[in-house]
mmCIF file of C-alpha atoms in Angstrom:
data_model
loop_
_atom_site.group_PDB
_atom_site.id
_atom_site.type_symbol
_atom_site.label_atom_id
_atom_site.label_comp_id
_atom_site.label_asym_id
_atom_site.label_seq_id
_atom_site.Cartn_x
_atom_site.Cartn_y
_atom_site.Cartn_z
ATOM 1 C CA MET W 375 -0.033 0.027 0.192
ATOM 2 C CA SER W 376 2.949 2.401 0.653
ATOM 3 C CA LEU W 377 3.861 2.390 -3.159
ATOM 4 C CA PHE W 378 0.404 3.369 -4.022
ATOM 5 C CA SER W 379 0.415 6.135 -1.532
ATOM 6 C CA ASN W 380 3.626 7.623 -2.661
ATOM 7 C CA VAL W 381 2.416 7.377 -6.155
ATOM 8 C CA GLY W 382 -0.704 9.152 -5.227
ATOM 9 C CA ARG W 383 1.211 11.783 -3.392
ATOM 10 C CA LYS W 384 3.487 12.466 -6.288
ATOM 11 C CA PHE W 385 0.685 12.527 -8.806
ATOM 12 C CA GLU W 386 -1.202 15.073 -6.681
ATOM 13 C CA LYS W 387 1.873 17.357 -6.149
ATOM 14 C CA THR W 388 2.612 17.281 -9.947
ATOM 15 C CA LYS W 389 -1.079 17.809 -10.683
ATOM 16 C CA ARG W 390 -1.225 21.002 -8.459
ATOM 17 C CA THR W 391 1.912 22.421 -9.709
ATOM 18 C CA PHE W 392 0.602 22.348 -13.341
ATOM 19 C CA ILE W 393 -2.880 23.525 -12.520
ATOM 20 C CA ASP W 394 -1.563 26.520 -10.833
ATOM 21 C CA ASP W 395 0.611 27.284 -13.879
ATOM 22 C CA GLU W 396 -2.166 26.272 -16.209
ATOM 23 C CA ALA W 397 0.639 25.440 -18.763
ATOM 24 C CA ALA W 398 0.212 21.824 -19.640
ATOM 25 C CA GLU W 399 -2.765 19.271 -20.084
ATOM 26 C CA TYR W 400 -0.534 16.299 -19.575
ATOM 27 C CA ALA W 401 2.405 15.548 -17.295
ATOM 28 C CA CYS W 402 4.702 12.476 -17.031
ATOM 29 C CA MET W 403 4.358 10.935 -13.567
ATOM 30 C CA SER W 404 7.978 9.630 -13.586
ATOM 31 C CA CYS W 405 10.119 12.599 -14.395
ATOM 32 C CA GLU W 406 7.305 14.999 -13.508
ATOM 33 C CA ASN W 407 7.744 17.137 -16.655
ATOM 34 C CA PRO W 408 4.827 18.797 -18.517
ATOM 35 C CA VAL W 409 3.725 17.232 -21.890
ATOM 36 C CA ASP W 410 2.047 19.276 -24.534
ATOM 37 C CA GLU W 411 -0.036 16.078 -25.919
ATOM 38 C CA GLU W 412 -0.969 12.819 -24.890
ATOM 39 C CA TYR W 413 1.798 10.631 -25.687
ATOM 40 C CA GLU W 414 2.201 6.858 -25.144
ATOM 41 C CA TYR W 415 5.763 7.326 -24.051
ATOM 42 C CA CYS W 416 7.176 10.422 -22.299
ATOM 43 C CA PRO W 417 9.359 12.401 -24.755
ATOM 44 C CA HIS W 418 11.470 13.206 -21.793
ATOM 45 C CA CYS W 419 12.246 10.114 -20.057
ATOM 46 C CA GLY W 420 10.624 7.538 -22.286
ATOM 47 C CA LYS W 421 8.444 5.806 -19.612
ATOM 48 C CA GLU W 422 4.785 4.940 -20.039
ATOM 49 C CA THR W 423 3.627 7.316 -17.415
ATOM 50 C CA VAL W 424 2.008 10.560 -19.248
ATOM 51 C CA GLU W 425 -1.364 11.259 -17.622
ATOM 52 C CA PRO W 426 -3.799 13.955 -18.080
ATOM 53 C CA VAL W 427 -3.568 16.874 -15.548
ATOM 54 C CA GLU W 428 -7.198 17.506 -14.450
#
């Protein structure tokens, strides 16, 4: 359960950062970089962790 809690906190932190800046619609949950479009793989780190920022 700790793994999911850590991922949830990281996602929430990243989401709040991008919502406050209103810069990106998507973000990579691994490297925490903003992404302009919905990609299958992050253009920054190459992982499959691009998620929409709500």
